[in-house]
mmCIF file of C-alpha atoms and ligand atoms in Angstrom:
data_model
loop_
_atom_site.group_PDB
_atom_site.id
_atom_site.type_symbol
_atom_site.label_atom_id
_atom_site.label_comp_id
_atom_site.label_asym_id
_atom_site.label_seq_id
_atom_site.Cartn_x
_atom_site.Cartn_y
_atom_site.Cartn_z
ATOM 1 C CA UNK A 1 97.825 -99.754 -17.677
ATOM 2 C CA UNK A 2 96.572 -103.143 -16.449
ATOM 3 C CA UNK A 3 100.230 -105.031 -17.429
ATOM 4 C CA UNK A 4 99.539 -107.821 -19.733
ATOM 5 C CA UNK A 5 100.442 -111.363 -19.291
ATOM 6 C CA UNK A 6 100.234 -114.124 -21.390
ATOM 7 C CA UNK A 7 100.407 -117.555 -20.347
ATOM 8 C CA UNK A 8 101.532 -120.830 -22.546
ATOM 9 C CA UNK A 9 100.735 -123.706 -20.265
ATOM 10 C CA UNK A 10 102.601 -126.170 -23.169
ATOM 11 C CA UNK A 11 102.950 -129.422 -23.157
ATOM 12 C CA UNK A 12 103.075 -132.812 -20.415
ATOM 13 C CA UNK A 13 102.725 -131.078 -16.838
ATOM 14 C CA UNK A 14 102.834 -127.849 -17.978
ATOM 15 C CA UNK A 15 98.850 -127.529 -17.772
ATOM 16 C CA UNK A 16 99.146 -128.550 -14.487
ATOM 17 C CA UNK A 17 102.096 -126.196 -12.948
ATOM 18 C CA UNK A 18 100.716 -123.436 -14.835
ATOM 19 C CA UNK A 19 97.238 -123.594 -13.536
ATOM 20 C CA UNK A 20 98.885 -123.738 -9.909
ATOM 21 C CA UNK A 21 100.596 -120.770 -10.787
ATOM 22 C CA UNK A 22 98.085 -118.794 -12.679
ATOM 23 C CA UNK A 23 95.842 -119.647 -8.870
ATOM 24 C CA UNK A 24 99.132 -117.654 -7.280
ATOM 25 C CA UNK A 25 98.624 -114.441 -9.828
ATOM 26 C CA UNK A 26 95.170 -114.102 -9.572
ATOM 27 C CA UNK A 27 95.241 -114.270 -5.678
ATOM 28 C CA UNK A 28 97.692 -111.104 -6.295
ATOM 29 C CA UNK A 29 94.937 -109.615 -8.160
ATOM 30 C CA UNK A 30 92.281 -110.330 -6.126
ATOM 31 C CA UNK A 31 93.394 -109.870 -3.173
ATOM 32 C CA UNK A 32 96.612 -107.711 -3.403
ATOM 33 C CA UNK A 33 95.699 -105.107 -5.648
ATOM 34 C CA UNK A 34 97.623 -106.478 -8.478
ATOM 35 C CA UNK A 35 96.325 -104.657 -12.278
ATOM 36 C CA UNK A 36 96.949 -107.488 -14.597
ATOM 37 C CA UNK A 37 94.829 -109.017 -17.269
ATOM 38 C CA UNK A 38 95.925 -112.641 -18.388
ATOM 39 C CA UNK A 39 95.793 -114.094 -22.350
ATOM 40 C CA UNK A 40 95.842 -117.544 -22.971
ATOM 41 C CA UNK A 41 97.701 -118.868 -26.233
ATOM 42 C CA UNK A 42 98.847 -122.469 -28.097
ATOM 43 C CA UNK A 43 102.567 -123.346 -28.044
ATOM 44 C CA UNK A 44 104.847 -126.716 -28.218
ATOM 45 C CA UNK A 45 103.456 -129.769 -29.394
ATOM 46 C CA UNK A 46 99.626 -128.443 -28.276
ATOM 47 C CA UNK A 47 100.635 -125.849 -30.871
ATOM 48 C CA UNK A 48 101.734 -128.563 -33.600
ATOM 49 C CA UNK A 49 98.249 -131.225 -32.777
ATOM 50 C CA UNK A 50 95.779 -127.666 -32.965
ATOM 51 C CA UNK A 51 97.375 -124.886 -35.386
ATOM 52 C CA UNK A 52 100.277 -127.334 -37.279
ATOM 53 C CA UNK A 53 103.075 -125.367 -36.041
ATOM 54 C CA UNK A 54 105.067 -125.160 -32.352
ATOM 55 C CA UNK A 55 104.678 -121.367 -32.498
ATOM 56 C CA UNK A 56 101.752 -120.413 -34.431
ATOM 57 C CA UNK A 57 102.418 -117.241 -35.081
ATOM 58 C CA UNK A 58 98.670 -116.002 -33.194
ATOM 59 C CA UNK A 59 100.689 -117.389 -30.122
ATOM 60 C CA UNK A 60 104.759 -115.445 -31.093
ATOM 61 C CA UNK A 61 102.258 -111.924 -31.829
ATOM 62 C CA UNK A 62 100.331 -112.230 -28.297
ATOM 63 C CA UNK A 63 104.021 -112.633 -27.023
ATOM 64 C CA UNK A 64 105.051 -109.908 -28.309
ATOM 65 C CA UNK A 65 102.455 -107.218 -27.195
ATOM 66 C CA UNK A 66 102.449 -108.808 -23.560
ATOM 67 C CA UNK A 67 104.699 -106.873 -21.055
ATOM 68 C CA UNK A 68 105.495 -110.555 -19.665
ATOM 69 C CA UNK A 69 104.940 -114.275 -20.446
ATOM 70 C CA UNK A 70 104.925 -117.527 -18.099
ATOM 71 C CA UNK A 71 105.534 -120.810 -19.896
ATOM 72 C CA UNK A 72 105.090 -124.210 -18.409
ATOM 73 C CA UNK A 73 106.790 -126.234 -20.541
ATOM 74 C CA UNK A 74 106.980 -128.104 -24.184
ATOM 75 C CA UNK A 75 107.725 -131.632 -25.715
ATOM 76 C CA UNK A 76 107.391 -135.308 -25.236
ATOM 77 C CA UNK A 77 107.099 -138.539 -26.803
ATOM 78 C CA UNK A 78 103.832 -137.963 -29.387
ATOM 79 C CA UNK A 79 106.682 -134.931 -31.249
ATOM 80 C CA UNK A 80 110.097 -137.201 -31.019
ATOM 81 C CA UNK A 81 110.041 -138.609 -34.126
ATOM 82 C CA UNK A 82 108.667 -135.296 -35.947
ATOM 83 C CA UNK A 83 111.298 -133.497 -38.068
ATOM 84 C CA UNK A 84 114.054 -131.257 -35.892
ATOM 85 C CA UNK A 85 112.522 -127.983 -37.693
ATOM 86 C CA UNK A 86 109.125 -128.344 -36.628
ATOM 87 C CA UNK A 87 109.458 -130.354 -32.790
ATOM 88 C CA UNK A 88 107.743 -128.597 -30.003
ATOM 89 C CA UNK A 89 111.315 -127.651 -28.766
ATOM 90 C CA UNK A 90 111.521 -125.238 -31.568
ATOM 91 C CA UNK A 91 108.613 -123.440 -30.193
ATOM 92 C CA UNK A 92 110.238 -122.173 -27.300
ATOM 93 C CA UNK A 93 113.297 -121.553 -28.956
ATOM 94 C CA UNK A 94 111.278 -119.685 -31.350
ATOM 95 C CA UNK A 95 109.652 -117.510 -28.984
ATOM 96 C CA UNK A 96 113.960 -116.722 -27.167
ATOM 97 C CA UNK A 97 114.920 -115.371 -30.849
ATOM 98 C CA UNK A 98 111.334 -113.734 -32.115
ATOM 99 C CA UNK A 99 111.459 -111.922 -28.573
ATOM 100 C CA UNK A 100 115.178 -111.527 -28.453
ATOM 101 C CA UNK A 101 115.266 -112.328 -25.103
ATOM 102 C CA UNK A 102 119.379 -112.601 -24.912
ATOM 103 C CA UNK A 103 119.638 -112.553 -20.836
ATOM 104 C CA UNK A 104 118.577 -116.098 -19.029
ATOM 105 C CA UNK A 105 118.367 -116.285 -15.396
ATOM 106 C CA UNK A 106 118.687 -119.495 -13.497
ATOM 107 C CA UNK A 107 119.234 -119.070 -9.917
ATOM 108 C CA UNK A 108 120.185 -122.351 -7.759
ATOM 109 C CA UNK A 109 119.082 -121.380 -4.241
ATOM 110 C CA UNK A 110 118.857 -124.442 -2.074
ATOM 111 C CA UNK A 111 116.236 -123.942 0.220
ATOM 112 C CA UNK A 112 117.606 -124.774 4.234
ATOM 113 C CA UNK A 113 113.728 -127.408 4.196
ATOM 114 C CA UNK A 114 115.600 -129.351 1.683
ATOM 115 C CA UNK A 115 119.148 -129.891 2.781
ATOM 116 C CA UNK A 116 118.387 -133.099 2.569
ATOM 117 C CA UNK A 117 116.526 -133.968 -1.067
ATOM 118 C CA UNK A 118 120.506 -132.957 -2.358
ATOM 119 C CA UNK A 119 122.261 -136.108 -3.920
ATOM 120 C CA UNK A 120 125.846 -133.565 -2.332
ATOM 121 C CA UNK A 121 126.510 -133.651 0.901
ATOM 122 C CA UNK A 122 124.892 -131.333 3.258
ATOM 123 C CA UNK A 123 127.972 -129.527 3.777
ATOM 124 C CA UNK A 124 128.687 -129.078 0.483
ATOM 125 C CA UNK A 125 125.369 -127.408 -0.701
ATOM 126 C CA UNK A 126 124.015 -125.772 2.515
ATOM 127 C CA UNK A 127 123.706 -121.524 1.572
ATOM 128 C CA UNK A 128 123.597 -122.431 -2.053
ATOM 129 C CA UNK A 129 122.736 -119.214 -3.854
ATOM 130 C CA UNK A 130 124.490 -118.901 -7.088
ATOM 131 C CA UNK A 131 122.832 -117.502 -10.663
ATOM 132 C CA UNK A 132 123.409 -118.736 -13.842
ATOM 133 C CA UNK A 133 123.545 -116.201 -16.735
ATOM 134 C CA UNK A 134 123.370 -118.082 -19.724
ATOM 135 C CA UNK A 135 123.230 -116.358 -23.009
ATOM 136 C CA UNK A 136 120.102 -117.442 -24.897
ATOM 137 C CA UNK A 137 119.635 -116.351 -28.370
ATOM 138 C CA UNK A 138 122.972 -117.014 -29.991
ATOM 139 C CA UNK A 139 125.991 -119.050 -30.301
ATOM 140 C CA UNK A 140 125.672 -122.772 -31.570
ATOM 141 C CA UNK A 141 121.890 -123.117 -31.181
ATOM 142 C CA UNK A 142 120.866 -120.427 -33.599
ATOM 143 C CA UNK A 143 124.755 -120.960 -35.857
ATOM 144 C CA UNK A 144 124.366 -121.386 -39.491
ATOM 145 C CA UNK A 145 125.085 -123.207 -41.111
ATOM 146 C CA UNK A 146 123.350 -125.892 -40.168
ATOM 147 C CA UNK A 147 121.720 -129.589 -40.949
ATOM 148 C CA UNK A 148 122.783 -132.769 -41.647
ATOM 149 C CA UNK A 149 124.376 -133.254 -45.516
ATOM 150 C CA UNK A 150 125.729 -136.011 -47.494
ATOM 151 C CA UNK A 151 129.953 -136.080 -48.183
ATOM 152 C CA UNK A 152 130.729 -137.475 -51.693
ATOM 153 C CA UNK A 153 131.384 -140.442 -51.073
ATOM 154 C CA UNK A 154 127.730 -140.822 -49.556
ATOM 155 C CA UNK A 155 128.695 -140.204 -46.340
ATOM 156 C CA UNK A 156 126.356 -138.381 -44.409
ATOM 157 C CA UNK A 157 127.764 -135.581 -41.789
ATOM 158 C CA UNK A 158 125.720 -133.442 -39.329
ATOM 159 C CA UNK A 159 127.204 -130.111 -38.726
ATOM 160 C CA UNK A 160 126.384 -127.000 -36.468
ATOM 161 C CA UNK A 161 128.281 -123.685 -35.811
ATOM 162 C CA UNK A 162 128.975 -121.883 -33.056
ATOM 163 C CA UNK A 163 129.700 -118.326 -33.687
ATOM 164 C CA UNK A 164 129.556 -115.123 -30.672
ATOM 165 C CA UNK A 165 128.950 -111.722 -32.069
ATOM 166 C CA UNK A 166 131.221 -109.493 -29.858
ATOM 167 C CA UNK A 167 128.322 -107.276 -28.781
ATOM 168 C CA UNK A 168 126.362 -110.301 -28.219
ATOM 169 C CA UNK A 169 128.992 -111.139 -25.308
ATOM 170 C CA UNK A 170 128.953 -107.586 -24.644
ATOM 171 C CA UNK A 171 125.340 -107.574 -23.309
ATOM 172 C CA UNK A 172 125.617 -110.946 -22.151
ATOM 173 C CA UNK A 173 128.017 -109.799 -19.741
ATOM 174 C CA UNK A 174 126.604 -106.669 -18.794
ATOM 175 C CA UNK A 175 123.650 -108.031 -17.728
ATOM 176 C CA UNK A 176 125.614 -110.598 -15.918
ATOM 177 C CA UNK A 177 127.919 -107.527 -14.287
ATOM 178 C CA UNK A 178 124.620 -105.770 -13.377
ATOM 179 C CA UNK A 179 122.637 -108.686 -11.510
ATOM 180 C CA UNK A 180 126.079 -108.804 -9.316
ATOM 181 C CA UNK A 181 126.804 -105.787 -8.482
ATOM 182 C CA UNK A 182 123.361 -106.364 -6.250
ATOM 183 C CA UNK A 183 124.824 -110.058 -5.031
ATOM 184 C CA UNK A 184 128.417 -111.234 -3.436
ATOM 185 C CA UNK A 185 130.070 -108.783 -6.922
ATOM 186 C CA UNK A 186 131.952 -111.563 -8.404
ATOM 187 C CA UNK A 187 131.021 -112.958 -11.762
ATOM 188 C CA UNK A 188 132.958 -116.178 -13.170
ATOM 189 C CA UNK A 189 132.773 -116.654 -17.085
ATOM 190 C CA UNK A 190 133.039 -120.035 -18.271
ATOM 191 C CA UNK A 191 134.214 -120.750 -21.480
ATOM 192 C CA UNK A 192 136.771 -123.191 -23.497
ATOM 193 C CA UNK A 193 138.558 -120.473 -24.662
ATOM 194 C CA UNK A 194 141.693 -123.196 -25.031
ATOM 195 C CA UNK A 195 140.326 -124.975 -27.824
ATOM 196 C CA UNK A 196 136.916 -122.959 -29.054
ATOM 197 C CA UNK A 197 138.592 -118.858 -31.193
ATOM 198 C CA UNK A 198 134.525 -117.585 -30.675
ATOM 199 C CA UNK A 199 135.132 -118.569 -26.754
ATOM 200 C CA UNK A 200 138.388 -117.009 -26.852
ATOM 201 C CA UNK A 201 136.657 -113.694 -28.265
ATOM 202 C CA UNK A 202 134.082 -114.597 -25.460
ATOM 203 C CA UNK A 203 136.972 -113.743 -23.045
ATOM 204 C CA UNK A 204 138.177 -111.382 -24.373
ATOM 205 C CA UNK A 205 134.915 -109.143 -24.605
ATOM 206 C CA UNK A 206 134.343 -110.261 -21.109
ATOM 207 C CA UNK A 207 137.498 -108.991 -19.794
ATOM 208 C CA UNK A 208 136.997 -105.782 -21.633
ATOM 209 C CA UNK A 209 133.770 -105.612 -19.675
ATOM 210 C CA UNK A 210 135.239 -106.239 -16.504
ATOM 211 C CA UNK A 211 137.199 -102.494 -17.061
ATOM 212 C CA UNK A 212 134.088 -101.006 -16.984
ATOM 213 C CA UNK A 213 133.003 -102.402 -13.991
ATOM 214 C CA UNK A 214 135.735 -102.076 -10.896
ATOM 215 C CA UNK A 215 134.101 -103.360 -7.928
ATOM 216 C CA UNK A 216 133.356 -106.567 -9.529
ATOM 217 C CA UNK A 217 135.914 -109.343 -9.250
ATOM 218 C CA UNK A 218 135.684 -111.638 -12.481
ATOM 219 C CA UNK A 219 137.666 -114.081 -12.960
ATOM 220 C CA UNK A 220 137.575 -117.523 -16.056
ATOM 221 C CA UNK A 221 136.786 -121.169 -16.214
ATOM 222 C CA UNK A 222 137.076 -123.516 -18.906
ATOM 223 C CA UNK A 223 133.917 -125.253 -18.833
ATOM 224 C CA UNK A 224 135.173 -129.128 -17.853
ATOM 225 C CA UNK A 225 136.536 -127.525 -14.964
ATOM 226 C CA UNK A 226 133.296 -125.008 -13.954
ATOM 227 C CA UNK A 227 131.203 -128.778 -14.212
ATOM 228 C CA UNK A 228 133.581 -130.731 -11.995
ATOM 229 C CA UNK A 229 133.860 -127.459 -9.204
ATOM 230 C CA UNK A 230 129.987 -126.981 -9.345
ATOM 231 C CA UNK A 231 129.532 -130.723 -7.969
ATOM 232 C CA UNK A 232 133.255 -130.392 -5.826
ATOM 233 C CA UNK A 233 132.376 -127.113 -4.464
ATOM 234 C CA UNK A 234 129.436 -125.211 -5.749
ATOM 235 C CA UNK A 235 129.539 -122.367 -2.842
ATOM 236 C CA UNK A 236 132.405 -120.748 -5.056
ATOM 237 C CA UNK A 237 130.436 -119.109 -7.250
ATOM 238 C CA UNK A 238 128.590 -116.119 -7.067
ATOM 239 C CA UNK A 239 127.162 -115.426 -10.720
ATOM 240 C CA UNK A 240 128.381 -117.520 -13.760
ATOM 241 C CA UNK A 241 128.171 -116.256 -17.285
ATOM 242 C CA UNK A 242 128.271 -118.194 -20.096
ATOM 243 C CA UNK A 243 127.479 -119.476 -23.299
ATOM 244 C CA UNK A 244 124.021 -120.710 -24.626
ATOM 245 C CA UNK A 245 124.972 -124.811 -24.896
ATOM 246 C CA UNK A 246 127.497 -124.408 -21.669
ATOM 247 C CA UNK A 247 124.843 -122.760 -19.742
ATOM 248 C CA UNK A 248 121.809 -125.348 -20.912
ATOM 249 C CA UNK A 249 124.695 -128.191 -19.279
ATOM 250 C CA UNK A 250 125.455 -126.101 -16.458
ATOM 251 C CA UNK A 251 122.181 -125.122 -15.126
ATOM 252 C CA UNK A 252 120.645 -128.796 -15.273
ATOM 253 C CA UNK A 253 124.043 -129.607 -13.083
ATOM 254 C CA UNK A 254 123.484 -126.924 -10.762
ATOM 255 C CA UNK A 255 119.931 -127.589 -10.573
ATOM 256 C CA UNK A 256 120.410 -131.225 -8.849
ATOM 257 C CA UNK A 257 122.762 -129.497 -5.685
ATOM 258 C CA UNK A 258 120.025 -128.106 -4.632
ATOM 259 C CA UNK A 259 118.194 -131.470 -4.394
ATOM 260 C CA UNK A 260 115.214 -131.105 -6.612
ATOM 261 C CA UNK A 261 115.403 -129.313 -10.365
ATOM 262 C CA UNK A 262 111.367 -128.884 -9.465
ATOM 263 C CA UNK A 263 112.206 -125.660 -7.157
ATOM 264 C CA UNK A 264 113.761 -123.763 -9.788
ATOM 265 C CA UNK A 265 112.518 -120.583 -11.433
ATOM 266 C CA UNK A 266 114.040 -118.796 -15.182
ATOM 267 C CA UNK A 267 113.918 -115.639 -16.036
ATOM 268 C CA UNK A 268 114.350 -115.061 -19.183
ATOM 269 C CA UNK A 269 114.933 -110.807 -20.416
ATOM 270 C CA UNK A 270 115.275 -108.958 -23.306
ATOM 271 C CA UNK A 271 117.088 -105.307 -23.565
ATOM 272 C CA UNK A 272 114.237 -103.460 -21.603
ATOM 273 C CA UNK A 273 113.814 -106.617 -18.981
ATOM 274 C CA UNK A 274 110.674 -107.518 -20.837
ATOM 275 C CA UNK A 275 110.426 -111.386 -19.979
ATOM 276 C CA UNK A 276 109.393 -114.819 -20.253
ATOM 277 C CA UNK A 277 108.522 -116.735 -17.208
ATOM 278 C CA UNK A 278 109.136 -120.499 -16.882
ATOM 279 C CA UNK A 279 110.414 -123.360 -14.507
ATOM 280 C CA UNK A 280 113.627 -125.147 -15.586
ATOM 281 C CA UNK A 281 112.639 -128.302 -15.869
ATOM 282 C CA UNK A 282 110.568 -130.087 -18.516
ATOM 283 C CA UNK A 283 107.253 -130.989 -19.354
ATOM 284 C CA UNK A 284 108.081 -134.819 -17.494
ATOM 285 C CA UNK A 285 105.316 -136.471 -19.703
ATOM 286 C CA UNK A 286 106.156 -139.901 -17.242
ATOM 287 C CA UNK A 287 104.406 -137.714 -14.619
ATOM 288 C CA UNK A 288 102.119 -136.047 -17.003
ATOM 289 C CA UNK A 289 98.618 -136.342 -15.955
ATOM 290 C CA UNK A 290 98.879 -137.603 -12.509
ATOM 291 C CA UNK A 291 98.513 -134.679 -10.351
ATOM 292 C CA UNK A 292 101.922 -134.733 -8.455
ATOM 293 C CA UNK A 293 104.444 -133.067 -9.979
ATOM 294 C CA UNK A 294 105.422 -129.850 -8.186
ATOM 295 C CA UNK A 295 104.124 -126.619 -9.189
ATOM 296 C CA UNK A 296 106.680 -124.228 -7.167
ATOM 297 C CA UNK A 297 109.455 -123.771 -10.202
ATOM 298 C CA UNK A 298 106.992 -122.610 -11.925
ATOM 299 C CA UNK A 299 105.477 -120.309 -9.137
ATOM 300 C CA UNK A 300 108.326 -119.182 -8.337
ATOM 301 C CA UNK A 301 109.056 -118.220 -12.007
ATOM 302 C CA UNK A 302 105.805 -116.036 -11.165
ATOM 303 C CA UNK A 303 108.002 -113.878 -8.364
ATOM 304 C CA UNK A 304 110.427 -113.515 -10.654
ATOM 305 C CA UNK A 305 108.226 -111.863 -13.428
ATOM 306 C CA UNK A 306 107.374 -109.615 -10.966
ATOM 307 C CA UNK A 307 110.327 -108.996 -10.004
ATOM 308 C CA UNK A 308 112.066 -108.460 -13.651
ATOM 309 C CA UNK A 309 109.199 -107.409 -15.864
ATOM 310 C CA UNK A 310 106.634 -105.619 -13.306
ATOM 311 C CA UNK A 311 108.877 -103.741 -10.992
ATOM 312 C CA UNK A 312 106.906 -105.494 -8.027
ATOM 313 C CA UNK A 313 109.483 -106.372 -5.893
ATOM 314 C CA UNK A 314 108.014 -106.917 -2.602
ATOM 315 C CA UNK A 315 104.920 -108.813 -4.351
ATOM 316 C CA UNK A 316 107.863 -110.830 -4.970
ATOM 317 C CA UNK A 317 108.839 -111.385 -2.318
ATOM 318 C CA UNK A 318 105.909 -112.627 -0.836
ATOM 319 C CA UNK A 319 105.316 -115.213 -3.191
ATOM 320 C CA UNK A 320 108.448 -116.242 -1.771
ATOM 321 C CA UNK A 321 108.028 -115.772 1.571
ATOM 322 C CA UNK A 322 104.355 -118.259 0.915
ATOM 323 C CA UNK A 323 106.781 -120.667 -1.007
ATOM 324 C CA UNK A 324 109.107 -121.185 2.261
ATOM 325 C CA UNK A 325 105.748 -121.020 4.829
ATOM 326 C CA UNK A 326 104.684 -124.503 2.938
ATOM 327 C CA UNK A 327 108.316 -125.905 2.957
ATOM 328 C CA UNK A 328 108.467 -125.540 7.125
ATOM 329 C CA UNK A 329 104.480 -126.124 7.432
ATOM 330 C CA UNK A 330 106.380 -130.012 5.861
ATOM 331 C CA UNK A 331 104.273 -129.614 2.790
ATOM 332 C CA UNK A 332 106.152 -131.857 -0.223
ATOM 333 C CA UNK A 333 105.576 -133.075 -3.691
ATOM 334 C CA UNK A 334 106.772 -136.598 -4.361
ATOM 335 C CA UNK A 335 109.772 -134.888 -5.850
ATOM 336 C CA UNK A 336 110.973 -133.705 -2.803
ATOM 337 C CA UNK A 337 109.267 -135.742 -0.575
ATOM 338 C CA UNK A 338 111.448 -136.742 3.060
ATOM 339 C CA UNK A 339 110.809 -138.749 6.095
ATOM 340 C CA UNK A 340 108.244 -136.992 8.313
ATOM 341 C CA UNK A 341 106.772 -134.414 5.472
ATOM 342 C CA UNK A 342 103.435 -134.318 4.656
ATOM 343 C CA UNK A 343 102.831 -135.241 0.724
ATOM 344 C CA UNK A 344 100.548 -133.731 -1.308
ATOM 345 C CA UNK A 345 99.824 -133.308 -5.189
ATOM 346 C CA UNK A 346 100.368 -130.296 -7.127
ATOM 347 C CA UNK A 347 96.993 -128.713 -6.496
ATOM 348 C CA UNK A 348 97.009 -129.147 -3.037
ATOM 349 C CA UNK A 349 100.847 -127.816 -3.354
ATOM 350 C CA UNK A 350 99.609 -124.769 -5.500
ATOM 351 C CA UNK A 351 96.529 -124.584 -2.598
ATOM 352 C CA UNK A 352 98.589 -124.196 0.103
ATOM 353 C CA UNK A 353 100.258 -121.314 -1.484
ATOM 354 C CA UNK A 354 97.825 -119.407 -2.069
ATOM 355 C CA UNK A 355 96.318 -119.618 1.607
ATOM 356 C CA UNK A 356 100.225 -118.706 2.622
ATOM 357 C CA UNK A 357 99.557 -115.541 0.908
ATOM 358 C CA UNK A 358 96.359 -114.951 2.119
ATOM 359 C CA UNK A 359 97.087 -115.003 5.869
ATOM 360 C CA UNK A 360 100.052 -113.298 5.167
ATOM 361 C CA UNK A 361 98.075 -110.476 3.350
HETATM 362 C C1 LIG B 401 116.093 -125.678 -21.339
HETATM 363 C C2 LIG B 401 115.890 -126.999 -22.221
HETATM 364 C C3 LIG B 401 115.499 -126.144 -24.008
HETATM 365 C C4 LIG B 401 117.372 -125.680 -23.873
HETATM 366 C C5 LIG B 401 114.928 -127.153 -24.462
HETATM 367 C C6 LIG B 401 113.980 -127.453 -24.265
HETATM 368 C C7 LIG B 401 115.101 -126.387 -26.169
HETATM 369 O O1 LIG B 401 116.915 -127.896 -21.851
HETATM 370 O O2 LIG B 401 115.723 -124.416 -20.970
HETATM 371 O O3 LIG B 401 117.126 -125.778 -21.147
HETATM 372 O O4 LIG B 401 117.621 -126.517 -24.443
HETATM 373 O O5 LIG B 401 117.284 -124.651 -23.895
HETATM 374 MG MG1 LIG B 402 118.004 -127.237 -20.158
#
């Protein structure tokens, strides 16, 4: 039976970059026999404009039925003044919660071809290959109570709650240990156990899970130190497992080690490996509509989709090789441009990846 893929282009550069990733999917379908059906729906700001809500019921229903979801990006200045409860970002958070996508895998890989693009010294980042496993459906992003209240003296107070249940910590740690078993067998759990009880529990549960997996080395690090170590000596890490908010922050930091956030894909998985795949960069409203956004992170997200949700590791590897090929050929969107390279726009980059896929067929 065909696998159902739901496409959610979203806002800003989302539609442009997703358009190129869909070309890659269509090429795999037409030339490599991948049995897929594509459907499309609204999420984010465009859904607010067209349907009055960032995550229309119809979109969530289609996402529930799909085998995998590909998302571009959501948000932009047009919707920033809306109440936080109905902003475009709520569409993404609603998908994560509604599909129980608790495990967010964010690889940070430095392509040798892009060593110059990093702001860090080449010797610090060359060969970098780390994977951040971010808890995605719990913690302070979803904890109750939350809100803004007025105190007796009339002053307003904003509050959020950082909560983690043992079962939530356990399942994300298991994912981290599972992926580490297929990498360099080292997991660093990042917390703030010296200050926050919820992450003191996190550390205890991580140790318990480690007890079940004797062949994986577990270490612990406070989040402030982890932020420092990521820019001081990032290659010390293999897999990092951490809370929703710490993972949000550290994954942007890790992305910049690689030179461009425009290169990094992500997978958000449920317990059955159904997933939502998206580039980790945002909707980049400043360059939207100009045809210069880098589509490679979205195309690499398709590779992750093939590997994790569609069980097609060989096709995933083909996409990754095709991306390497276009980088070897010197093609660069402006965000990764370096002297001597050939500057191309979004479409030309997507076409080049498709051509490289076909050439290697
Ligand atoms: C991310 C983004 C989102 C997050 C926003 C857009 C809600 O920053 O995926 O990292 O904070 O999780
Ligand atoms: Mg983020």
